[in-house]
Amino acid sequence: MDQIQEMIDKLGLNNQITLEEIPQIDLYMDQVIQLFENKFSSSKRNEDEKVLTKTMINNYAKGKLFFPIKNKKYSKEHLILISLIYQLKGVLSINDIKETLFKINEKTSMKQFHLEGFYESYLHVASNNIENFKEDVMEKSIDVKNEIDLLEDPEKEDLQKILMIASLANMSNLYRRAAEKLVDELVTGQKKKEK
C-alpha cells in the first residue's frame, strides 16, 4: 500500500499550466517549448522523453489542431489549446484531437468563445479527477492484493504488480474507448448541423 502511495506521489499529477502561468504577451516557439518543459519535466518517464518539440508544434499547426498563429508568435489562446492537446495526445489520435477541438478553434478564432473560462473549467474537472484517481488506485490496490492472496505462489509481490498493471491498463482502455465514442458522437453531430 505504501508503494502505491509513493508511485502516485511521483506521477506529478498536479502538473497543469494554469492561466496565471501563461504570459499575457505572445511567445515565440522556443519560449512555448521552454514553458512546457519547465512545467511538465517532472512528469516525464525518463530524461530522453521530450515534453514538446518544434516538430510536434509544427505538426499540430499543419494538422489544424489550433487556429493559425500570427507573426510566428503564439497567443494565450494558442497556449491553452496546446496545453489541451498535450493532455489529449496521450489517449486520442491526432485526428480525434482535431475533431474534438474543431468547434473551440473555430469559435475562438472568430472571437466568439471565452476559451479562458472553458480552460478554467477543464482545470477544475482535472483537479477533481486527480482526487478520484488517487482513491480509485488505492481501492484497486486492495482488490489486487486480495486476489493475489488467494493464489498460493511464492512470488506474490511480482504477481501483485503484474495484476495491478493489467488492471490499470484495462481501466485506461475503458476510458479511452469512452472518449473515442464521444468524439465519434461529436463528429456525427457536427456533420448533421452542416447539412
PDB file of N, CA and C in Angstrom, residues 63-125:
ATOM      1  N   GLY A  63      -1.710  20.065 -38.966  1.00  0.00           N
ATOM      2  CA  GLY A  63      -2.914  19.262 -38.797  1.00  0.00           C
ATOM      3  C   GLY A  63      -4.132  20.075 -38.409  1.00  0.00           C
ATOM      4  N   LYS A  64      -3.940  21.381 -38.257  1.00  0.00           N
ATOM      5  CA  LYS A  64      -5.016  22.318 -37.904  1.00  0.00           C
ATOM      6  C   LYS A  64      -5.654  21.971 -36.561  1.00  0.00           C
ATOM      7  N   LEU A  65      -4.800  21.610 -35.593  1.00  0.00           N
ATOM      8  CA  LEU A  65      -5.286  21.346 -34.243  1.00  0.00           C
ATOM      9  C   LEU A  65      -5.519  22.639 -33.484  1.00  0.00           C
ATOM     10  N   PHE A  66      -4.941  23.724 -33.979  1.00  0.00           N
ATOM     11  CA  PHE A  66      -5.233  25.050 -33.455  1.00  0.00           C
ATOM     12  C   PHE A  66      -5.225  26.049 -34.611  1.00  0.00           C
ATOM     13  N   PHE A  67      -5.929  27.167 -34.405  1.00  0.00           N
ATOM     14  CA  PHE A  67      -6.053  28.165 -35.462  1.00  0.00           C
ATOM     15  C   PHE A  67      -4.689  28.797 -35.752  1.00  0.00           C
ATOM     16  N   PRO A  68      -4.507  29.358 -36.956  1.00  0.00           N
ATOM     17  CA  PRO A  68      -3.194  29.862 -37.370  1.00  0.00           C
ATOM     18  C   PRO A  68      -2.626  30.939 -36.430  1.00  0.00           C
ATOM     19  N   ILE A  69      -1.299  30.905 -36.294  1.00  0.00           N
ATOM     20  CA  ILE A  69      -0.609  31.910 -35.475  1.00  0.00           C
ATOM     21  C   ILE A  69      -0.337  33.136 -36.332  1.00  0.00           C
ATOM     22  N   LYS A  70       0.021  34.236 -35.670  1.00  0.00           N
ATOM     23  CA  LYS A  70       0.347  35.473 -36.380  1.00  0.00           C
ATOM     24  C   LYS A  70       1.763  35.887 -36.040  1.00  0.00           C
ATOM     25  N   ASN A  71       2.517  36.269 -37.047  1.00  0.00           N
ATOM     26  CA  ASN A  71       3.885  36.777 -36.876  1.00  0.00           C
ATOM     27  C   ASN A  71       4.786  35.821 -36.087  1.00  0.00           C
ATOM     28  N   LYS A  72       4.608  34.514 -36.321  1.00  0.00           N
ATOM     29  CA  LYS A  72       5.427  33.479 -35.673  1.00  0.00           C
ATOM     30  C   LYS A  72       5.330  33.496 -34.147  1.00  0.00           C
ATOM     31  N   LYS A  73       4.222  34.052 -33.640  1.00  0.00           N
ATOM     32  CA  LYS A  73       4.033  34.118 -32.197  1.00  0.00           C
ATOM     33  C   LYS A  73       2.739  33.418 -31.808  1.00  0.00           C
ATOM     34  N   TYR A  74       2.777  32.842 -30.596  1.00  0.00           N
ATOM     35  CA  TYR A  74       1.657  32.088 -30.061  1.00  0.00           C
ATOM     36  C   TYR A  74       0.983  32.897 -28.962  1.00  0.00           C
ATOM     37  N   SER A  75      -0.319  33.090 -29.122  1.00  0.00           N
ATOM     38  CA  SER A  75      -1.099  33.875 -28.161  1.00  0.00           C
ATOM     39  C   SER A  75      -1.454  33.018 -26.946  1.00  0.00           C
ATOM     40  N   LYS A  76      -2.068  33.656 -25.970  1.00  0.00           N
ATOM     41  CA  LYS A  76      -2.543  32.950 -24.779  1.00  0.00           C
ATOM     42  C   LYS A  76      -3.513  31.836 -25.176  1.00  0.00           C
ATOM     43  N   GLU A  77      -4.360  32.122 -26.157  1.00  0.00           N
ATOM     44  CA  GLU A  77      -5.317  31.119 -26.632  1.00  0.00           C
ATOM     45  C   GLU A  77      -4.594  29.926 -27.238  1.00  0.00           C
ATOM     46  N   HIS A  78      -3.534  30.193 -28.008  1.00  0.00           N
ATOM     47  CA  HIS A  78      -2.752  29.091 -28.577  1.00  0.00           C
ATOM     48  C   HIS A  78      -2.142  28.225 -27.480  1.00  0.00           C
ATOM     49  N   LEU A  79      -1.619  28.872 -26.444  1.00  0.00           N
ATOM     50  CA  LEU A  79      -1.000  28.128 -25.347  1.00  0.00           C
ATOM     51  C   LEU A  79      -2.030  27.262 -24.614  1.00  0.00           C
ATOM     52  N   ILE A  80      -3.221  27.781 -24.456  1.00  0.00           N
ATOM     53  CA  ILE A  80      -4.288  26.996 -23.830  1.00  0.00           C
ATOM     54  C   ILE A  80      -4.599  25.780 -24.697  1.00  0.00           C
ATOM     55  N   LEU A  81      -4.719  25.995 -26.004  1.00  0.00           N
ATOM     56  CA  LEU A  81      -5.018  24.884 -26.910  1.00  0.00           C
ATOM     57  C   LEU A  81      -3.882  23.870 -26.938  1.00  0.00           C
ATOM     58  N   ILE A  82      -2.644  24.327 -26.932  1.00  0.00           N
ATOM     59  CA  ILE A  82      -1.503  23.413 -26.919  1.00  0.00           C
ATOM     60  C   ILE A  82      -1.489  22.621 -25.612  1.00  0.00           C
ATOM     61  N   SER A  83      -1.868  23.260 -24.522  1.00  0.00           N
ATOM     62  CA  SER A  83      -1.955  22.554 -23.241  1.00  0.00           C
ATOM     63  C   SER A  83      -3.027  21.464 -23.303  1.00  0.00           C
ATOM     64  N   LEU A  84      -4.171  21.773 -23.890  1.00  0.00           N
ATOM     65  CA  LEU A  84      -5.226  20.772 -24.050  1.00  0.00           C
ATOM     66  C   LEU A  84      -4.754  19.633 -24.960  1.00  0.00           C
ATOM     67  N   ILE A  85      -4.078  19.980 -26.053  1.00  0.00           N
ATOM     68  CA  ILE A  85      -3.540  18.968 -26.966  1.00  0.00           C
ATOM     69  C   ILE A  85      -2.568  18.061 -26.220  1.00  0.00           C
ATOM     70  N   TYR A  86      -1.705  18.676 -25.409  1.00  0.00           N
ATOM     71  CA  TYR A  86      -0.725  17.911 -24.631  1.00  0.00           C
ATOM     72  C   TYR A  86      -1.428  16.872 -23.753  1.00  0.00           C
ATOM     73  N   GLN A  87      -2.532  17.256 -23.138  1.00  0.00           N
ATOM     74  CA  GLN A  87      -3.265  16.337 -22.268  1.00  0.00           C
ATOM     75  C   GLN A  87      -4.001  15.260 -23.071  1.00  0.00           C
ATOM     76  N   LEU A  88      -4.530  15.638 -24.226  1.00  0.00           N
ATOM     77  CA  LEU A  88      -5.323  14.712 -25.035  1.00  0.00           C
ATOM     78  C   LEU A  88      -4.471  13.709 -25.809  1.00  0.00           C
ATOM     79  N   LYS A  89      -3.247  14.102 -26.168  1.00  0.00           N
ATOM     80  CA  LYS A  89      -2.452  13.260 -27.069  1.00  0.00           C
ATOM     81  C   LYS A  89      -2.033  11.929 -26.466  1.00  0.00           C
ATOM     82  N   GLY A  90      -2.060  11.807 -25.162  1.00  0.00           N
ATOM     83  CA  GLY A  90      -1.727  10.537 -24.539  1.00  0.00           C
ATOM     84  C   GLY A  90      -2.799   9.481 -24.736  1.00  0.00           C
ATOM     85  N   VAL A  91      -3.983   9.911 -25.169  1.00  0.00           N
ATOM     86  CA  VAL A  91      -5.113   8.989 -25.275  1.00  0.00           C
ATOM     87  C   VAL A  91      -5.721   8.975 -26.674  1.00  0.00           C
ATOM     88  N   LEU A  92      -5.838  10.138 -27.284  1.00  0.00           N
ATOM     89  CA  LEU A  92      -6.539  10.244 -28.566  1.00  0.00           C
ATOM     90  C   LEU A  92      -5.571  10.405 -29.732  1.00  0.00           C
ATOM     91  N   SER A  93      -6.028   9.994 -30.910  1.00  0.00           N
ATOM     92  CA  SER A  93      -5.250  10.197 -32.128  1.00  0.00           C
ATOM     93  C   SER A  93      -5.255  11.685 -32.475  1.00  0.00           C
ATOM     94  N   ILE A  94      -4.309  12.075 -33.309  1.00  0.00           N
ATOM     95  CA  ILE A  94      -4.242  13.474 -33.744  1.00  0.00           C
ATOM     96  C   ILE A  94      -5.549  13.878 -34.423  1.00  0.00           C
ATOM     97  N   ASN A  95      -6.102  12.996 -35.247  1.00  0.00           N
ATOM     98  CA  ASN A  95      -7.364  13.313 -35.921  1.00  0.00           C
ATOM     99  C   ASN A  95      -8.506  13.474 -34.923  1.00  0.00           C
ATOM    100  N   ASP A  96      -8.550  12.611 -33.901  1.00  0.00           N
ATOM    101  CA  ASP A  96      -9.596  12.744 -32.875  1.00  0.00           C
ATOM    102  C   ASP A  96      -9.448  14.054 -32.103  1.00  0.00           C
ATOM    103  N   ILE A  97      -8.208  14.455 -31.848  1.00  0.00           N
ATOM    104  CA  ILE A  97      -7.965  15.729 -31.154  1.00  0.00           C
ATOM    105  C   ILE A  97      -8.444  16.883 -32.033  1.00  0.00           C
ATOM    106  N   LYS A  98      -8.131  16.820 -33.318  1.00  0.00           N
ATOM    107  CA  LYS A  98      -8.574  17.865 -34.255  1.00  0.00           C
ATOM    108  C   LYS A  98     -10.094  17.984 -34.241  1.00  0.00           C
ATOM    109  N   GLU A  99     -10.764  16.842 -34.323  1.00  0.00           N
ATOM    110  CA  GLU A  99     -12.235  16.848 -34.323  1.00  0.00           C
ATOM    111  C   GLU A  99     -12.784  17.375 -32.994  1.00  0.00           C
ATOM    112  N   THR A 100     -12.154  16.994 -31.909  1.00  0.00           N
ATOM    113  CA  THR A 100     -12.602  17.421 -30.586  1.00  0.00           C
ATOM    114  C   THR A 100     -12.486  18.930 -30.420  1.00  0.00           C
ATOM    115  N   LEU A 101     -11.372  19.484 -30.893  1.00  0.00           N
ATOM    116  CA  LEU A 101     -11.117  20.921 -30.699  1.00  0.00           C
ATOM    117  C   LEU A 101     -11.618  21.798 -31.840  1.00  0.00           C
ATOM    118  N   PHE A 102     -12.192  21.197 -32.871  1.00  0.00           N
ATOM    119  CA  PHE A 102     -12.612  21.954 -34.056  1.00  0.00           C
ATOM    120  C   PHE A 102     -13.509  23.138 -33.705  1.00  0.00           C
ATOM    121  N   LYS A 103     -14.587  22.884 -33.003  1.00  0.00           N
ATOM    122  CA  LYS A 103     -15.570  23.932 -32.679  1.00  0.00           C
ATOM    123  C   LYS A 103     -14.939  25.020 -31.799  1.00  0.00           C
ATOM    124  N   ILE A 104     -14.117  24.601 -30.839  1.00  0.00           N
ATOM    125  CA  ILE A 104     -13.453  25.566 -29.961  1.00  0.00           C
ATOM    126  C   ILE A 104     -12.508  26.453 -30.767  1.00  0.00           C
ATOM    127  N   ASN A 105     -11.737  25.847 -31.665  1.00  0.00           N
ATOM    128  CA  ASN A 105     -10.829  26.616 -32.529  1.00  0.00           C
ATOM    129  C   ASN A 105     -11.594  27.618 -33.387  1.00  0.00           C
ATOM    130  N   GLU A 106     -12.655  27.137 -34.000  1.00  0.00           N
ATOM    131  CA  GLU A 106     -13.457  27.978 -34.889  1.00  0.00           C
ATOM    132  C   GLU A 106     -14.030  29.185 -34.139  1.00  0.00           C
ATOM    133  N   LYS A 107     -14.638  28.922 -32.994  1.00  0.00           N
ATOM    134  CA  LYS A 107     -15.259  29.999 -32.228  1.00  0.00           C
ATOM    135  C   LYS A 107     -14.224  30.954 -31.629  1.00  0.00           C
ATOM    136  N   THR A 108     -13.094  30.391 -31.178  1.00  0.00           N
ATOM    137  CA  THR A 108     -12.045  31.229 -30.591  1.00  0.00           C
ATOM    138  C   THR A 108     -11.430  32.144 -31.643  1.00  0.00           C
ATOM    139  N   SER A 109     -11.154  31.601 -32.827  1.00  0.00           N
ATOM    140  CA  SER A 109     -10.539  32.417 -33.884  1.00  0.00           C
ATOM    141  C   SER A 109     -11.466  33.538 -34.347  1.00  0.00           C
ATOM    142  N   MET A 110     -12.785  33.343 -34.204  1.00  0.00           N
ATOM    143  CA  MET A 110     -13.750  34.382 -34.579  1.00  0.00           C
ATOM    144  C   MET A 110     -14.149  35.244 -33.382  1.00  0.00           C
ATOM    145  N   LYS A 111     -13.428  35.070 -32.246  1.00  0.00           N
ATOM    146  CA  LYS A 111     -13.680  35.845 -31.023  1.00  0.00           C
ATOM    147  C   LYS A 111     -15.112  35.669 -30.513  1.00  0.00           C
ATOM    148  N   GLN A 112     -15.639  34.430 -30.661  1.00  0.00           N
ATOM    149  CA  GLN A 112     -16.999  34.133 -30.214  1.00  0.00           C
ATOM    150  C   GLN A 112     -17.020  33.161 -29.033  1.00  0.00           C
ATOM    151  N   PHE A 113     -15.879  32.991 -28.389  1.00  0.00           N
ATOM    152  CA  PHE A 113     -15.788  31.995 -27.337  1.00  0.00           C
ATOM    153  C   PHE A 113     -14.811  32.465 -26.281  1.00  0.00           C
ATOM    154  N   HIS A 114     -15.176  32.246 -25.020  1.00  0.00           N
ATOM    155  CA  HIS A 114     -14.301  32.616 -23.912  1.00  0.00           C
ATOM    156  C   HIS A 114     -13.478  31.377 -23.541  1.00  0.00           C
ATOM    157  N   LEU A 115     -12.366  31.175 -24.256  1.00  0.00           N
ATOM    158  CA  LEU A 115     -11.527  29.996 -24.074  1.00  0.00           C
ATOM    159  C   LEU A 115     -10.961  29.907 -22.662  1.00  0.00           C
ATOM    160  N   GLU A 116     -10.635  31.048 -22.072  1.00  0.00           N
ATOM    161  CA  GLU A 116     -10.077  31.046 -20.710  1.00  0.00           C
ATOM    162  C   GLU A 116     -11.066  30.451 -19.708  1.00  0.00           C
ATOM    163  N   GLY A 117     -12.332  30.790 -19.849  1.00  0.00           N
ATOM    164  CA  GLY A 117     -13.361  30.243 -18.956  1.00  0.00           C
ATOM    165  C   GLY A 117     -13.504  28.737 -19.126  1.00  0.00           C
ATOM    166  N   PHE A 118     -13.465  28.276 -20.377  1.00  0.00           N
ATOM    167  CA  PHE A 118     -13.535  26.842 -20.653  1.00  0.00           C
ATOM    168  C   PHE A 118     -12.334  26.127 -20.043  1.00  0.00           C
ATOM    169  N   TYR A 119     -11.156  26.720 -20.209  1.00  0.00           N
ATOM    170  CA  TYR A 119      -9.923  26.103 -19.693  1.00  0.00           C
ATOM    171  C   TYR A 119      -9.944  26.058 -18.165  1.00  0.00           C
ATOM    172  N   GLU A 120     -10.456  27.090 -17.551  1.00  0.00           N
ATOM    173  CA  GLU A 120     -10.593  27.106 -16.088  1.00  0.00           C
ATOM    174  C   GLU A 120     -11.511  25.961 -15.641  1.00  0.00           C
ATOM    175  N   SER A 121     -12.585  25.729 -16.398  1.00  0.00           N
ATOM    176  CA  SER A 121     -13.478  24.597 -16.092  1.00  0.00           C
ATOM    177  C   SER A 121     -12.733  23.273 -16.251  1.00  0.00           C
ATOM    178  N   TYR A 122     -11.936  23.171 -17.315  1.00  0.00           N
ATOM    179  CA  TYR A 122     -11.136  21.963 -17.527  1.00  0.00           C
ATOM    180  C   TYR A 122     -10.197  21.732 -16.334  1.00  0.00           C
ATOM    181  N   LEU A 123      -9.510  22.769 -15.882  1.00  0.00           N
ATOM    182  CA  LEU A 123      -8.576  22.635 -14.759  1.00  0.00           C
ATOM    183  C   LEU A 123      -9.292  22.178 -13.493  1.00  0.00           C
ATOM    184  N   HIS A 124     -10.501  22.704 -13.279  1.00  0.00           N
ATOM    185  CA  HIS A 124     -11.292  22.316 -12.106  1.00  0.00           C
ATOM    186  C   HIS A 124     -11.672  20.836 -12.183  1.00  0.00           C
ATOM    187  N   VAL A 125     -12.155  20.400 -13.352  1.00  0.00           N
ATOM    188  CA  VAL A 125     -12.535  19.000 -13.537  1.00  0.00           C
ATOM    189  C   VAL A 125     -11.299  18.101 -13.391  1.00  0.00           C
TER     190      VAL A 125
END
